[in-house]
Amino acid sequence: VQLVESGGGLVQPGGSLRLSCLASGFMFSYYVMGWFRQAPGKEREFVAAINYDGGRTYYADSVKGRFTISRDNAKNTLYLQMTSLKPEDTAVYYCAADAQPPDPSQILMSTSWDYDYWGQGTQVTVSS
């Protein structure tokens, strides 16, 4: 199983970035997928989650209206479009996979211990 994040970097406040997470080694289209982040000296926190077919999403209040999670199951890829970035968005961003049956009963979890697979992370720095 592999989750490989990309797309991080340095961006000015108010700018945008799109993160990608390429999955392999498991049935990506079955899984709930999520994004988490961890800033220096802080605990890992939930950012967003999406169900198996992309029909439902869930966001942390801190990013609602600014970030959009999406997925392309044909490409085994998860995305996080980030706009109106703020310095407090600076963190390492991780994608994660949560194994649940691929049906409408899927629950979009915001707790890291519910996720089974994790990527290595990509750094996002928001600074002028």
GROMACS .gro file of C-alpha atoms in nm:
model
  128
    1VAL     CA    1   0.000   0.000   0.000
    2GLN     CA    2   0.127   0.343  -0.093
    3LEU     CA    3  -0.007   0.695  -0.062
    4VAL     CA    4   0.216   0.961  -0.216
    5GLU     CA    5   0.134   1.327  -0.165
    6SER     CA    6   0.257   1.605  -0.392
    7GLY     CA    7   0.189   1.969  -0.471
    8GLY     CA    8   0.306   2.135  -0.152
    9GLY     CA    9   0.529   2.440  -0.146
   10LEU     CA   10   0.568   2.802  -0.045
   11VAL     CA   11   0.277   3.035  -0.119
   12GLN     CA   12   0.189   3.390  -0.016
   13PRO     CA   13  -0.113   3.462   0.205
   14GLY     CA   14  -0.426   3.469  -0.007
   15GLY     CA   15  -0.275   3.230  -0.259
   16SER     CA   16  -0.380   2.885  -0.374
   17LEU     CA   17  -0.233   2.538  -0.398
   18ARG     CA   18  -0.363   2.201  -0.511
   19LEU     CA   19  -0.238   1.892  -0.333
   20SER     CA   20  -0.257   1.546  -0.489
   21CYS     CA   21  -0.234   1.201  -0.336
   22LEU     CA   22  -0.166   0.905  -0.563
   23ALA     CA   23  -0.280   0.572  -0.419
   24SER     CA   24  -0.167   0.221  -0.503
   25GLY     CA   25  -0.183  -0.130  -0.358
   26PHE     CA   26  -0.545  -0.122  -0.244
   27MET     CA   27  -0.895  -0.066  -0.383
   28PHE     CA   28  -0.886   0.313  -0.375
   29SER     CA   29  -1.239   0.349  -0.510
   30TYR     CA   30  -1.381   0.163  -0.208
   31TYR     CA   31  -1.221   0.373   0.065
   32VAL     CA   32  -1.315   0.685   0.253
   33MET     CA   33  -1.025   0.925   0.200
   34GLY     CA   34  -0.914   1.212   0.418
   35TRP     CA   35  -0.665   1.494   0.452
   36PHE     CA   36  -0.501   1.581   0.781
   37ARG     CA   37  -0.232   1.832   0.871
   38GLN     CA   38   0.025   1.882   1.143
   39ALA     CA   39   0.194   2.209   1.228
   40PRO     CA   40   0.519   2.222   1.428
   41GLY     CA   41   0.455   2.160   1.796
   42LYS     CA   42   0.088   2.076   1.739
   43GLU     CA   43  -0.115   1.760   1.715
   44ARG     CA   44  -0.229   1.621   1.382
   45GLU     CA   45  -0.568   1.767   1.292
   46PHE     CA   46  -0.845   1.676   1.054
   47VAL     CA   47  -0.890   1.885   0.739
   48ALA     CA   48  -1.141   1.710   0.512
   49ALA     CA   49  -1.286   1.372   0.415
   50ILE     CA   50  -1.470   1.230   0.115
   51ASN     CA   51  -1.674   0.914   0.065
   52TYR     CA   52  -1.599   0.638  -0.185
   53ASP     CA   53  -1.771   0.793  -0.488
   54GLY     CA   54  -1.713   1.159  -0.407
   55GLY     CA   55  -2.077   1.226  -0.338
   56ARG     CA   56  -2.028   1.338   0.022
   57THR     CA   57  -1.764   1.556   0.182
   58TYR     CA   58  -1.688   1.683   0.531
   59TYR     CA   59  -1.466   1.972   0.636
   60ALA     CA   60  -1.310   2.112   0.947
   61ASP     CA   61  -1.461   2.448   1.036
   62SER     CA   62  -1.121   2.612   0.995
   63VAL     CA   63  -1.107   2.533   0.621
   64LYS     CA   64  -1.476   2.529   0.524
   65GLY     CA   65  -1.541   2.752   0.225
   66ARG     CA   66  -1.169   2.775   0.139
   67PHE     CA   67  -1.064   2.413   0.075
   68THR     CA   68  -1.224   2.155  -0.154
   69ILE     CA   69  -1.161   1.782  -0.137
   70SER     CA   70  -1.222   1.570  -0.446
   71ARG     CA   71  -1.120   1.238  -0.597
   72ASP     CA   72  -1.071   1.076  -0.935
   73ASN     CA   73  -1.121   0.703  -0.889
   74ALA     CA   74  -1.012   0.630  -1.246
   75LYS     CA   75  -0.673   0.782  -1.162
   76ASN     CA   76  -0.655   0.653  -0.804
   77THR     CA   77  -0.595   1.011  -0.696
   78LEU     CA   78  -0.722   1.230  -0.413
   79TYR     CA   79  -0.704   1.611  -0.432
   80LEU     CA   80  -0.719   1.906  -0.197
   81GLN     CA   81  -0.774   2.244  -0.360
   82MET     CA   82  -0.671   2.515  -0.115
   83THR     CA   83  -0.760   2.880  -0.170
   84SER     CA   84  -0.738   3.199   0.039
   85LEU     CA   85  -0.448   3.045   0.224
   86LYS     CA   86  -0.350   3.187   0.562
   87PRO     CA   87  -0.024   3.161   0.759
   88GLU     CA   88  -0.205   2.935   1.007
   89ASP     CA   89  -0.254   2.682   0.725
   90THR     CA   90   0.120   2.616   0.734
   91ALA     CA   91   0.170   2.247   0.811
   92VAL     CA   92   0.266   1.910   0.673
   93TYR     CA   93  -0.039   1.775   0.492
   94TYR     CA   94  -0.113   1.402   0.493
   95CYS     CA   95  -0.360   1.195   0.298
   96ALA     CA   96  -0.513   0.889   0.462
   97ALA     CA   97  -0.740   0.597   0.373
   98ASP     CA   98  -1.017   0.453   0.588
   99ALA     CA   99  -1.142   0.102   0.501
  100GLN     CA  100  -1.522   0.088   0.509
  101PRO     CA  101  -1.769  -0.098   0.286
  102PRO     CA  102  -1.822   0.107  -0.033
  103ASP     CA  103  -2.187   0.195   0.016
  104PRO     CA  104  -2.406   0.482   0.147
  105SER     CA  105  -2.343   0.373   0.506
  106GLN     CA  106  -1.987   0.508   0.496
  107ILE     CA  107  -1.914   0.750   0.780
  108LEU     CA  108  -1.670   1.035   0.715
  109MET     CA  109  -1.442   1.020   1.018
  110SER     CA  110  -1.240   1.312   1.154
  111THR     CA  111  -1.025   1.115   1.398
  112SER     CA  112  -0.684   1.002   1.282
  113TRP     CA  113  -0.699   0.663   1.453
  114ASP     CA  114  -0.989   0.559   1.230
  115TYR     CA  115  -0.767   0.573   0.921
  116ASP     CA  116  -0.574   0.266   0.815
  117TYR     CA  117  -0.315   0.392   0.566
  118TRP     CA  118  -0.113   0.714   0.561
  119GLY     CA  119   0.114   0.897   0.323
  120GLN     CA  120   0.447   1.058   0.411
  121GLY     CA  121   0.316   1.411   0.387
  122THR     CA  122   0.388   1.725   0.186
  123GLN     CA  123   0.492   2.060   0.334
  124VAL     CA  124   0.274   2.365   0.280
  125THR     CA  125   0.415   2.698   0.393
  126VAL     CA  126   0.209   3.016   0.376
  127SER     CA  127   0.428   3.319   0.422
  128SER     CA  128   0.506   3.655   0.265
   0.00000   0.00000   0.00000
